[in-house]
């Protein structure tokens, strides 16, 4: 499971790396969107507001709005494990599946 907002964050983070990276990113995201084994939760006003509520309620954290939307979506779907290196998710009680893996 992923969300449209996560895809937006990926595009935003990679947009400045040139045309070939932009093309490859688009190819990967389109592949994920078309994969029947991956559920992509669409961006809605409700998902935005839910994430915004968490963002507002955690002024002491450096969570991105995308992280807040993801956390709220995961809660609504009773998901407690995530593929990320973002330690913010542990602060909200989620289990990071990559936490013992070092990337080189």
XYZ file of C-alpha atoms in Angstrom:
104
model
C 0.000 0.000 0.000
C 1.144 3.509 -0.771
C -0.497 6.861 -1.373
C -0.596 9.448 -4.126
C 1.077 11.832 -1.668
C 4.086 9.510 -1.351
C 4.407 9.509 -5.136
C 4.288 13.319 -5.089
C 7.098 13.376 -2.517
C 9.210 11.038 -4.674
C 8.706 13.247 -7.735
C 9.487 16.397 -5.738
C 12.693 14.925 -4.308
C 13.980 13.701 -7.684
C 12.766 16.462 -10.000
C 16.045 18.395 -10.025
C 18.212 15.448 -11.133
C 17.723 15.875 -14.861
C 15.625 14.491 -17.645
C 16.798 10.865 -17.443
C 16.018 10.621 -13.719
C 12.646 12.269 -14.306
C 11.844 9.738 -17.047
C 12.939 6.778 -14.927
C 10.961 8.065 -11.938
C 7.868 8.373 -14.092
C 8.396 4.856 -15.444
C 8.747 3.391 -11.940
C 5.721 5.253 -10.544
C 3.559 4.277 -13.529
C 4.647 0.668 -13.024
C 3.657 0.806 -9.368
C 0.312 2.389 -10.249
C -0.409 -0.398 -12.724
C 0.714 -3.252 -10.463
C -2.383 -5.130 -9.253
C -0.502 -6.204 -6.103
C -0.013 -2.609 -4.957
C -2.885 -0.621 -3.518
C -2.487 3.099 -4.186
C -4.708 5.223 -1.942
C -5.838 8.275 -3.919
C -5.314 11.772 -2.617
C -8.567 13.264 -1.357
C -9.648 16.246 0.674
C -10.287 13.829 3.557
C -6.772 12.320 3.481
C -5.295 15.814 3.316
C -7.366 17.034 6.279
C -6.561 13.932 8.328
C -2.831 14.442 7.736
C -3.155 18.142 8.462
C -4.829 17.334 11.798
C -1.895 15.130 12.845
C 0.579 17.767 11.621
C -1.210 20.372 13.751
C -1.292 18.078 16.792
C 2.465 17.364 16.670
C 4.107 20.830 16.670
C 7.094 19.365 18.540
C 7.901 16.900 15.704
C 9.536 17.500 12.304
C 7.056 15.285 10.477
C 6.400 16.229 6.880
C 2.783 16.569 5.829
C 3.283 13.519 3.600
C 4.457 11.523 6.629
C 1.386 12.644 8.569
C -0.930 11.623 5.732
C 0.821 8.243 5.515
C 0.579 7.696 9.273
C -3.114 8.541 9.331
C -3.808 6.309 6.322
C -1.909 3.448 7.958
C -3.910 3.863 11.159
C -7.189 3.829 9.253
C -6.127 0.609 7.509
C -4.711 -1.012 10.684
C -1.212 -1.212 9.194
C 1.669 -1.071 11.674
C 4.703 -1.963 9.522
C 6.329 0.336 6.974
C 9.141 0.163 4.413
C 11.075 3.331 5.200
C 14.220 4.627 6.839
C 12.278 7.537 8.342
C 12.535 7.216 12.122
C 9.526 9.502 12.627
C 7.264 6.520 12.123
C 8.624 4.783 15.242
C 7.657 7.864 17.266
C 4.063 7.136 16.291
C 4.292 3.433 17.160
C 4.941 1.974 13.701
C 7.517 -0.759 13.058
C 10.144 0.106 10.443
C 11.036 -2.956 8.401
C 14.344 -1.426 7.186
C 15.635 -0.462 10.625
C 18.358 -3.130 10.769
C 19.495 -2.797 7.147
C 22.383 -0.552 6.158
C 22.383 0.922 2.660
C 25.693 1.616 0.946
